mmCIF file of C-alpha atoms in Angstrom:
data_model
loop_
_atom_site.group_PDB
_atom_site.id
_atom_site.type_symbol
_atom_site.label_atom_id
_atom_site.label_comp_id
_atom_site.label_asym_id
_atom_site.label_seq_id
_atom_site.Cartn_x
_atom_site.Cartn_y
_atom_site.Cartn_z
ATOM 1 C CA UNK A 11 23.041 -0.668 1.161
ATOM 2 C CA UNK A 12 21.744 2.262 -0.729
ATOM 3 C CA UNK A 13 18.174 2.786 -1.813
ATOM 4 C CA UNK A 14 17.791 4.606 -5.074
ATOM 5 C CA UNK A 15 14.186 5.795 -4.984
ATOM 6 C CA UNK A 16 12.094 8.991 -4.804
ATOM 7 C CA UNK A 17 9.961 7.460 -2.083
ATOM 8 C CA UNK A 18 10.805 8.892 1.432
ATOM 9 C CA UNK A 19 12.832 6.349 3.558
ATOM 10 C CA UNK A 20 10.614 6.912 6.525
ATOM 11 C CA UNK A 21 7.627 5.650 4.444
ATOM 12 C CA UNK A 22 9.579 2.498 3.269
ATOM 13 C CA UNK A 23 10.954 1.583 6.700
ATOM 14 C CA UNK A 24 7.832 2.272 8.672
ATOM 15 C CA UNK A 25 7.269 -0.709 11.010
ATOM 16 C CA UNK A 26 10.572 -2.297 10.323
ATOM 17 C CA UNK A 27 11.026 -3.131 14.001
ATOM 18 C CA UNK A 28 8.155 -5.440 14.017
ATOM 19 C CA UNK A 29 9.551 -8.905 13.376
ATOM 20 C CA UNK A 30 7.200 -10.913 11.226
ATOM 21 C CA UNK A 31 6.581 -14.604 11.926
ATOM 22 C CA UNK A 32 8.552 -16.514 9.405
ATOM 23 C CA UNK A 33 8.966 -20.312 9.119
ATOM 24 C CA UNK A 34 10.317 -22.789 6.717
ATOM 25 C CA UNK A 35 8.380 -25.566 5.037
ATOM 26 C CA UNK A 36 8.639 -28.030 2.288
ATOM 27 C CA UNK A 37 5.808 -27.869 -0.146
ATOM 28 C CA UNK A 38 5.625 -30.292 -3.155
ATOM 29 C CA UNK A 39 9.219 -31.048 -2.467
ATOM 30 C CA UNK A 40 10.384 -27.381 -2.468
ATOM 31 C CA UNK A 41 11.707 -25.557 0.477
ATOM 32 C CA UNK A 42 9.978 -22.208 0.976
ATOM 33 C CA UNK A 43 10.040 -19.550 3.615
ATOM 34 C CA UNK A 44 6.569 -18.579 4.737
ATOM 35 C CA UNK A 45 4.925 -16.005 6.816
ATOM 36 C CA UNK A 46 1.698 -16.822 8.664
ATOM 37 C CA UNK A 47 -1.068 -14.729 7.271
ATOM 38 C CA UNK A 48 -4.243 -16.336 8.626
ATOM 39 C CA UNK A 49 -5.627 -19.256 10.612
ATOM 40 C CA UNK A 50 -4.491 -21.912 8.111
ATOM 41 C CA UNK A 51 -2.900 -19.735 5.431
ATOM 42 C CA UNK A 52 0.534 -18.510 4.881
ATOM 43 C CA UNK A 53 2.289 -16.095 2.408
ATOM 44 C CA UNK A 54 5.251 -17.206 0.446
ATOM 45 C CA UNK A 55 8.232 -14.972 1.371
ATOM 46 C CA UNK A 56 10.927 -16.742 -0.667
ATOM 47 C CA UNK A 57 11.698 -19.998 -2.642
ATOM 48 C CA UNK A 58 14.839 -21.755 -1.701
ATOM 49 C CA UNK A 59 15.884 -23.926 -4.742
ATOM 50 C CA UNK A 60 18.837 -24.510 -6.926
ATOM 51 C CA UNK A 61 16.662 -25.372 -9.926
ATOM 52 C CA UNK A 62 16.037 -22.256 -12.049
ATOM 53 C CA UNK A 63 12.900 -23.661 -13.505
ATOM 54 C CA UNK A 64 11.258 -23.685 -10.012
ATOM 55 C CA UNK A 65 11.345 -19.917 -10.021
ATOM 56 C CA UNK A 66 9.216 -19.925 -13.144
ATOM 57 C CA UNK A 67 6.363 -21.731 -11.409
ATOM 58 C CA UNK A 68 3.815 -19.036 -10.405
ATOM 59 C CA UNK A 69 2.685 -21.296 -7.476
ATOM 60 C CA UNK A 70 5.934 -20.396 -5.761
ATOM 61 C CA UNK A 71 6.177 -16.770 -6.401
ATOM 62 C CA UNK A 72 6.677 -14.497 -3.346
ATOM 63 C CA UNK A 73 3.513 -12.927 -1.984
ATOM 64 C CA UNK A 74 1.353 -15.941 -3.122
ATOM 65 C CA UNK A 75 -1.079 -17.125 -0.448
ATOM 66 C CA UNK A 76 -1.020 -20.889 0.279
ATOM 67 C CA UNK A 77 -3.594 -22.823 2.192
ATOM 68 C CA UNK A 78 -1.870 -25.179 4.426
ATOM 69 C CA UNK A 79 -5.039 -26.916 5.694
ATOM 70 C CA UNK A 80 -6.189 -26.825 9.402
ATOM 71 C CA UNK A 81 -3.007 -28.451 10.786
ATOM 72 C CA UNK A 82 -1.049 -25.133 10.913
ATOM 73 C CA UNK A 83 0.132 -24.502 14.493
ATOM 74 C CA UNK A 84 -0.410 -20.853 15.654
ATOM 75 C CA UNK B 27 -4.382 -23.736 -3.873
ATOM 76 C CA UNK B 28 -4.499 -26.176 -0.996
ATOM 77 C CA UNK B 29 -1.453 -27.997 0.205
ATOM 78 C CA UNK B 30 -2.135 -31.097 2.181
ATOM 79 C CA UNK B 31 1.410 -32.376 1.858
ATOM 80 C CA UNK B 32 3.494 -29.951 3.532
ATOM 81 C CA UNK B 33 5.867 -30.168 6.499
ATOM 82 C CA UNK B 34 7.833 -27.699 8.357
ATOM 83 C CA UNK B 35 11.499 -27.840 7.869
ATOM 84 C CA UNK B 36 14.680 -26.290 9.463
ATOM 85 C CA UNK B 37 15.965 -23.178 7.685
ATOM 86 C CA UNK B 38 18.310 -24.175 4.890
ATOM 87 C CA UNK B 39 21.837 -24.774 5.950
ATOM 88 C CA UNK B 40 21.022 -25.521 9.649
ATOM 89 C CA UNK B 41 20.363 -29.203 9.386
ATOM 90 C CA UNK B 42 20.871 -32.296 7.163
ATOM 91 C CA UNK B 43 18.930 -31.932 3.911
ATOM 92 C CA UNK B 44 17.367 -35.051 2.160
ATOM 93 C CA UNK B 45 16.955 -35.038 -1.441
ATOM 94 C CA UNK B 46 13.369 -35.736 -2.519
ATOM 95 C CA UNK B 47 11.957 -36.699 -5.906
ATOM 96 C CA UNK B 48 9.934 -33.843 -7.357
ATOM 97 C CA UNK B 49 7.278 -33.480 -9.885
ATOM 98 C CA UNK B 50 8.130 -31.688 -13.164
ATOM 99 C CA UNK B 51 7.058 -27.996 -13.433
ATOM 100 C CA UNK B 52 4.046 -27.396 -15.593
ATOM 101 C CA UNK B 53 0.285 -27.777 -15.618
ATOM 102 C CA UNK B 54 -0.891 -31.388 -15.186
ATOM 103 C CA UNK B 55 -3.816 -32.702 -17.113
ATOM 104 C CA UNK B 56 -5.673 -33.695 -13.895
ATOM 105 C CA UNK B 57 -5.269 -30.243 -12.478
ATOM 106 C CA UNK B 58 -6.826 -28.900 -15.627
ATOM 107 C CA UNK B 59 -9.809 -31.110 -15.414
ATOM 108 C CA UNK B 60 -10.269 -30.220 -11.758
ATOM 109 C CA UNK B 61 -9.870 -26.457 -12.033
ATOM 110 C CA UNK B 62 -11.379 -25.748 -15.542
ATOM 111 C CA UNK B 63 -13.649 -28.630 -15.780
ATOM 112 C CA UNK B 64 -12.460 -29.458 -19.244
ATOM 113 C CA UNK B 65 -10.473 -32.468 -20.333
ATOM 114 C CA UNK B 66 -8.758 -30.509 -23.022
ATOM 115 C CA UNK B 67 -5.535 -28.890 -22.060
ATOM 116 C CA UNK B 68 -5.167 -25.447 -23.788
ATOM 117 C CA UNK B 69 -2.340 -26.077 -26.222
ATOM 118 C CA UNK B 70 -1.124 -22.593 -26.844
ATOM 119 C CA UNK B 71 1.964 -21.746 -24.847
ATOM 120 C CA UNK B 72 3.686 -18.395 -25.159
ATOM 121 C CA UNK B 73 7.170 -18.408 -26.440
ATOM 122 C CA UNK B 74 8.040 -15.190 -24.593
ATOM 123 C CA UNK B 75 8.361 -14.748 -20.843
ATOM 124 C CA UNK B 76 6.834 -11.741 -19.173
ATOM 125 C CA UNK B 77 8.876 -10.493 -16.181
ATOM 126 C CA UNK B 78 7.075 -7.762 -14.205
ATOM 127 C CA UNK B 79 9.129 -5.431 -11.919
ATOM 128 C CA UNK B 80 6.733 -3.684 -9.621
ATOM 129 C CA UNK B 81 6.962 -1.604 -6.530
ATOM 130 C CA UNK B 82 10.295 -1.344 -4.657
ATOM 131 C CA UNK B 83 13.135 -3.501 -5.743
ATOM 132 C CA UNK B 84 14.156 -5.402 -2.674
ATOM 133 C CA UNK B 85 17.852 -6.220 -2.166
ATOM 134 C CA UNK B 86 19.754 -6.949 0.957
ATOM 135 C CA UNK B 87 17.167 -5.887 3.375
ATOM 136 C CA UNK B 88 13.628 -7.282 3.655
ATOM 137 C CA UNK B 89 11.247 -4.313 3.448
ATOM 138 C CA UNK B 90 8.391 -3.986 5.913
ATOM 139 C CA UNK B 91 5.028 -5.365 4.788
ATOM 140 C CA UNK B 92 3.455 -2.125 3.549
ATOM 141 C CA UNK B 93 5.823 -2.126 0.609
ATOM 142 C CA UNK B 94 5.071 -3.835 -2.567
ATOM 143 C CA UNK B 95 8.293 -5.340 -3.610
ATOM 144 C CA UNK B 96 10.106 -7.272 -6.406
ATOM 145 C CA UNK B 97 12.584 -9.576 -4.739
ATOM 146 C CA UNK B 98 15.889 -9.881 -6.643
ATOM 147 C CA UNK B 99 16.729 -13.296 -5.273
ATOM 148 C CA UNK B 100 13.588 -14.432 -7.155
ATOM 149 C CA UNK B 101 14.178 -12.531 -10.302
ATOM 150 C CA UNK B 102 17.843 -13.589 -10.832
ATOM 151 C CA UNK B 103 17.094 -17.417 -11.085
ATOM 152 C CA UNK B 104 14.079 -16.639 -13.264
ATOM 153 C CA UNK B 105 16.336 -14.892 -15.734
ATOM 154 C CA UNK B 106 18.666 -17.942 -15.552
ATOM 155 C CA UNK B 107 15.678 -20.151 -16.365
ATOM 156 C CA UNK B 108 14.527 -17.958 -19.216
ATOM 157 C CA UNK B 109 17.960 -17.922 -20.769
ATOM 158 C CA UNK B 110 18.233 -21.722 -20.451
ATOM 159 C CA UNK B 111 14.722 -22.878 -21.297
ATOM 160 C CA UNK B 112 14.586 -23.706 -25.087
ATOM 161 C CA UNK B 113 10.800 -22.990 -25.113
ATOM 162 C CA UNK B 114 11.282 -19.359 -24.237
ATOM 163 C CA UNK B 115 12.499 -17.329 -27.063
ATOM 164 C CA UNK B 116 12.246 -13.790 -25.916
ATOM 165 C CA UNK B 117 11.743 -11.756 -22.713
ATOM 166 C CA UNK B 118 9.373 -8.912 -22.026
ATOM 167 C CA UNK B 119 10.184 -6.849 -19.049
ATOM 168 C CA UNK B 120 7.274 -4.789 -17.749
ATOM 169 C CA UNK B 121 8.253 -2.047 -15.302
ATOM 170 C CA UNK B 122 6.121 -0.029 -12.939
ATOM 171 C CA UNK B 123 8.823 0.546 -10.196
ATOM 172 C CA UNK B 124 9.675 3.336 -7.739
ATOM 173 C CA UNK B 125 13.328 2.234 -7.600
ATOM 174 C CA UNK B 126 14.901 0.514 -4.758
ATOM 175 C CA UNK B 127 18.213 -1.091 -3.788
ATOM 176 C CA UNK B 128 21.040 0.030 -6.098
ATOM 177 C CA UNK B 129 23.018 -3.178 -6.077
ATOM 178 C CA UNK B 130 19.919 -5.344 -6.716
ATOM 179 C CA UNK B 131 18.643 -3.176 -9.501
ATOM 180 C CA UNK B 132 22.077 -3.076 -11.261
ATOM 181 C CA UNK B 133 22.294 -6.827 -10.796
ATOM 182 C CA UNK B 134 18.926 -7.323 -12.524
ATOM 183 C CA UNK B 135 19.977 -4.781 -15.275
ATOM 184 C CA UNK B 136 23.288 -6.572 -15.829
ATOM 185 C CA UNK B 137 21.474 -9.904 -16.095
ATOM 186 C CA UNK B 138 19.093 -8.649 -18.780
ATOM 187 C CA UNK B 139 21.905 -6.921 -20.641
ATOM 188 C CA UNK B 140 23.907 -10.055 -20.907
ATOM 189 C CA UNK B 141 21.138 -12.397 -22.036
ATOM 190 C CA UNK B 142 21.445 -14.011 -25.440
ATOM 191 C CA UNK B 143 17.715 -14.016 -26.054
ATOM 192 C CA UNK B 144 15.828 -10.924 -27.331
ATOM 193 C CA UNK B 145 14.699 -8.578 -24.572
ATOM 194 C CA UNK B 146 12.158 -5.744 -24.833
ATOM 195 C CA UNK B 147 11.091 -3.584 -21.954
ATOM 196 C CA UNK B 148 7.974 -1.512 -21.452
ATOM 197 C CA UNK B 149 7.748 1.203 -18.760
ATOM 198 C CA UNK B 150 4.097 1.582 -17.609
ATOM 199 C CA UNK B 151 3.245 4.165 -14.900
ATOM 200 C CA UNK B 152 6.787 4.644 -13.572
ATOM 201 C CA UNK B 153 10.282 3.469 -14.043
ATOM 202 C CA UNK B 154 12.067 5.633 -11.559
ATOM 203 C CA UNK B 155 15.547 5.827 -10.230
ATOM 204 C CA UNK B 156 17.129 2.418 -10.326
ATOM 205 C CA UNK B 157 14.308 1.378 -12.663
ATOM 206 C CA UNK B 158 16.013 3.424 -15.308
ATOM 207 C CA UNK B 159 19.063 1.062 -15.757
ATOM 208 C CA UNK B 160 16.668 -1.927 -15.925
ATOM 209 C CA UNK B 161 14.548 -0.316 -18.564
ATOM 210 C CA UNK B 162 17.525 0.570 -20.767
ATOM 211 C CA UNK B 163 19.123 -2.796 -20.223
ATOM 212 C CA UNK B 164 16.678 -4.393 -22.637
ATOM 213 C CA UNK B 165 17.659 -4.591 -26.352
ATOM 214 C CA UNK B 166 14.649 -2.408 -27.206
ATOM 215 C CA UNK B 167 12.733 -0.154 -24.913
ATOM 216 C CA UNK B 168 9.213 1.237 -24.853
ATOM 217 C CA UNK B 169 7.602 3.746 -22.637
ATOM 218 C CA UNK B 170 3.778 4.355 -22.243
ATOM 219 C CA UNK B 171 2.682 7.937 -23.189
ATOM 220 C CA UNK B 172 1.717 8.716 -19.702
ATOM 221 C CA UNK B 173 4.443 6.787 -17.910
ATOM 222 C CA UNK B 174 7.151 8.756 -16.104
ATOM 223 C CA UNK B 175 10.849 8.207 -15.312
ATOM 224 C CA UNK B 176 12.467 10.227 -12.348
ATOM 225 C CA UNK B 177 16.225 10.937 -12.747
ATOM 226 C CA UNK B 178 17.500 12.177 -9.426
ATOM 227 C CA UNK B 179 20.697 11.816 -7.378
ATOM 228 C CA UNK B 180 21.309 8.947 -5.012
ATOM 229 C CA UNK B 181 21.065 9.914 -1.345
ATOM 230 C CA UNK B 182 22.310 8.517 1.882
ATOM 231 C CA UNK B 183 20.362 8.077 4.968
ATOM 232 C CA UNK B 184 21.163 6.807 8.336
ATOM 233 C CA UNK B 185 24.493 7.491 9.958
ATOM 234 C CA UNK B 186 26.558 9.497 7.544
ATOM 235 C CA UNK B 187 30.168 10.288 8.460
ATOM 236 C CA UNK B 188 30.921 13.995 7.412
ATOM 237 C CA UNK B 189 34.104 13.281 5.650
ATOM 238 C CA UNK B 190 35.112 13.912 1.960
ATOM 239 C CA UNK B 191 35.255 10.105 1.514
ATOM 240 C CA UNK B 192 31.493 9.830 2.035
ATOM 241 C CA UNK B 193 30.938 12.217 -0.909
ATOM 242 C CA UNK B 194 33.402 10.154 -3.055
ATOM 243 C CA UNK B 195 31.615 6.894 -2.227
ATOM 244 C CA UNK B 196 28.287 8.307 -3.172
ATOM 245 C CA UNK B 197 29.842 9.732 -6.385
ATOM 246 C CA UNK B 198 31.116 6.344 -7.187
ATOM 247 C CA UNK B 199 27.691 4.671 -6.708
ATOM 248 C CA UNK B 200 26.134 7.493 -8.815
ATOM 249 C CA UNK B 201 28.718 6.770 -11.636
ATOM 250 C CA UNK B 202 27.928 3.164 -11.673
ATOM 251 C CA UNK B 203 24.154 3.945 -12.492
ATOM 252 C CA UNK B 204 25.088 6.776 -14.868
ATOM 253 C CA UNK B 205 27.688 4.787 -16.869
ATOM 254 C CA UNK B 206 25.423 1.769 -17.175
ATOM 255 C CA UNK B 207 22.498 3.879 -18.298
ATOM 256 C CA UNK B 208 24.629 5.856 -20.779
ATOM 257 C CA UNK B 209 26.261 2.749 -22.211
ATOM 258 C CA UNK B 210 22.950 1.013 -22.853
ATOM 259 C CA UNK B 211 20.924 3.938 -24.257
ATOM 260 C CA UNK B 212 21.430 6.907 -26.562
ATOM 261 C CA UNK B 213 21.761 9.451 -23.866
ATOM 262 C CA UNK B 214 25.129 10.781 -22.875
ATOM 263 C CA UNK B 215 26.623 10.603 -19.323
ATOM 264 C CA UNK B 216 26.920 14.382 -19.275
ATOM 265 C CA UNK B 217 23.247 14.959 -20.268
ATOM 266 C CA UNK B 218 22.167 12.374 -17.715
ATOM 267 C CA UNK B 219 24.073 14.145 -14.944
ATOM 268 C CA UNK B 220 22.555 17.434 -16.061
ATOM 269 C CA UNK B 221 19.063 15.982 -15.793
ATOM 270 C CA UNK B 222 19.976 14.495 -12.420
ATOM 271 C CA UNK B 223 20.914 17.980 -10.956
ATOM 272 C CA UNK B 224 18.191 20.122 -12.453
ATOM 273 C CA UNK B 225 16.364 22.305 -9.958
ATOM 274 C CA UNK B 226 12.781 23.502 -10.255
ATOM 275 C CA UNK B 227 11.337 20.325 -11.719
ATOM 276 C CA UNK B 228 10.601 18.316 -8.566
ATOM 277 C CA UNK B 229 9.077 19.904 -5.490
ATOM 278 C CA UNK B 230 11.600 20.299 -2.806
ATOM 279 C CA UNK B 231 14.108 18.067 -4.561
ATOM 280 C CA UNK B 232 16.501 18.090 -7.460
ATOM 281 C CA UNK B 233 16.168 16.049 -10.401
ATOM 282 C CA UNK B 234 13.908 15.623 -13.514
ATOM 283 C CA UNK B 235 10.704 13.863 -14.313
ATOM 284 C CA UNK B 236 10.501 12.551 -17.914
ATOM 285 C CA UNK B 237 7.149 11.774 -19.264
ATOM 286 C CA UNK B 238 6.686 9.261 -22.041
ATOM 287 C CA UNK B 239 7.781 11.329 -25.082
ATOM 288 C CA UNK B 240 10.458 13.193 -23.136
ATOM 289 C CA UNK B 241 12.250 10.023 -22.213
ATOM 290 C CA UNK B 242 12.445 9.091 -25.932
ATOM 291 C CA UNK B 243 13.582 12.645 -26.929
ATOM 292 C CA UNK B 244 16.304 12.495 -24.319
ATOM 293 C CA UNK B 245 17.399 9.143 -25.847
ATOM 294 C CA UNK B 246 16.851 7.164 -22.720
ATOM 295 C CA UNK B 247 14.017 4.997 -24.171
ATOM 296 C CA UNK B 248 13.752 3.844 -27.874
ATOM 297 C CA UNK B 249 9.993 4.457 -28.525
ATOM 298 C CA UNK B 250 6.671 5.443 -27.163
ATOM 299 C CA UNK B 251 4.390 2.575 -27.250
ATOM 300 C CA UNK B 252 2.282 0.048 -25.466
ATOM 301 C CA UNK B 253 1.552 -3.569 -25.126
ATOM 302 C CA UNK B 254 0.941 -4.411 -28.759
ATOM 303 C CA UNK B 255 4.087 -2.707 -30.122
ATOM 304 C CA UNK B 256 6.209 -4.407 -27.223
ATOM 305 C CA UNK B 257 4.932 -7.858 -27.855
ATOM 306 C CA UNK B 258 5.290 -7.357 -31.705
ATOM 307 C CA UNK B 259 8.937 -6.121 -31.047
ATOM 308 C CA UNK B 260 9.747 -9.274 -29.130
ATOM 309 C CA UNK B 261 8.314 -11.435 -31.895
ATOM 310 C CA UNK B 262 10.122 -9.493 -34.483
ATOM 311 C CA UNK B 263 13.462 -9.802 -32.591
ATOM 312 C CA UNK B 264 12.952 -13.612 -31.962
ATOM 313 C CA UNK B 265 12.008 -14.008 -35.667
ATOM 314 C CA UNK B 266 15.259 -12.270 -36.715
ATOM 315 C CA UNK B 267 17.218 -14.377 -34.309
ATOM 316 C CA UNK B 268 15.935 -17.761 -35.480
ATOM 317 C CA UNK B 269 16.139 -16.585 -39.072
ATOM 318 C CA UNK B 270 12.528 -17.168 -39.915
ATOM 319 C CA UNK B 271 9.660 -14.727 -40.213
ATOM 320 C CA UNK B 272 7.227 -13.920 -37.533
ATOM 321 C CA UNK B 273 6.352 -16.546 -35.097
ATOM 322 C CA UNK B 274 2.802 -16.723 -33.775
#
């Protein structure tokens, strides 16, 4: 993989060795990969779908915070 | 938004998947009443889709959290949806990127180039490195007056084997970017290479920074402009395509 960017690579890869807590969930019938971001919230990492229209739904765009309610296990 | 109906699942491909009925994408009337307190659903729906490419373009490797990234695996199906959706007539690509993965960037650029619907790009802030082929990939490109585009050579980091083949490999990667950019803009491959290896422009580095007007003069971008011009251009191109006048 080659990165073509003027940003120094050491800035980009800073903290690469810390593995984030990812988990998969089904939200409204769609499978998404999430990262725990708070007590009951998670951030969408990626959407996993074969329906291209799902990707136009802003509710499933990467980086979006979702409130999963109080039942999120730490 | 609060999701009450969620459940943890196994990663895709590791267990039996069950198909589930799903709702149709789009705003529901009930949600509108709840969120906006109004029973009337706003009727206007844009016939253009706005795709924003910001931060680093993320490809094969997931970048650490301090990077703001545009994930290509999300952009690619979006472009498929834009191409397929009959309600979307044109695409406006807004770029403010510092570059990123060569393969991912070229993939996005190739997807934009091969779309049948009118595409217009607008470079705001920066369209550096691999952002350049994406910007020129659109049928018509704009750059903001203060926006910049950095043209510089691709570099290798990590374990580099000191053999001539390494250089040839790098040269080949460089050619892919140069050829694509030259093919889809008015700049020649020779001039692009010249700009790429200029010294004295970038501090402690080689390359050239093109600010707004310069990018147009070099033939990389079609016109200096902003939001109004870009949207108008998409409307103009969609109007031409469907044979009618301007569509509002």
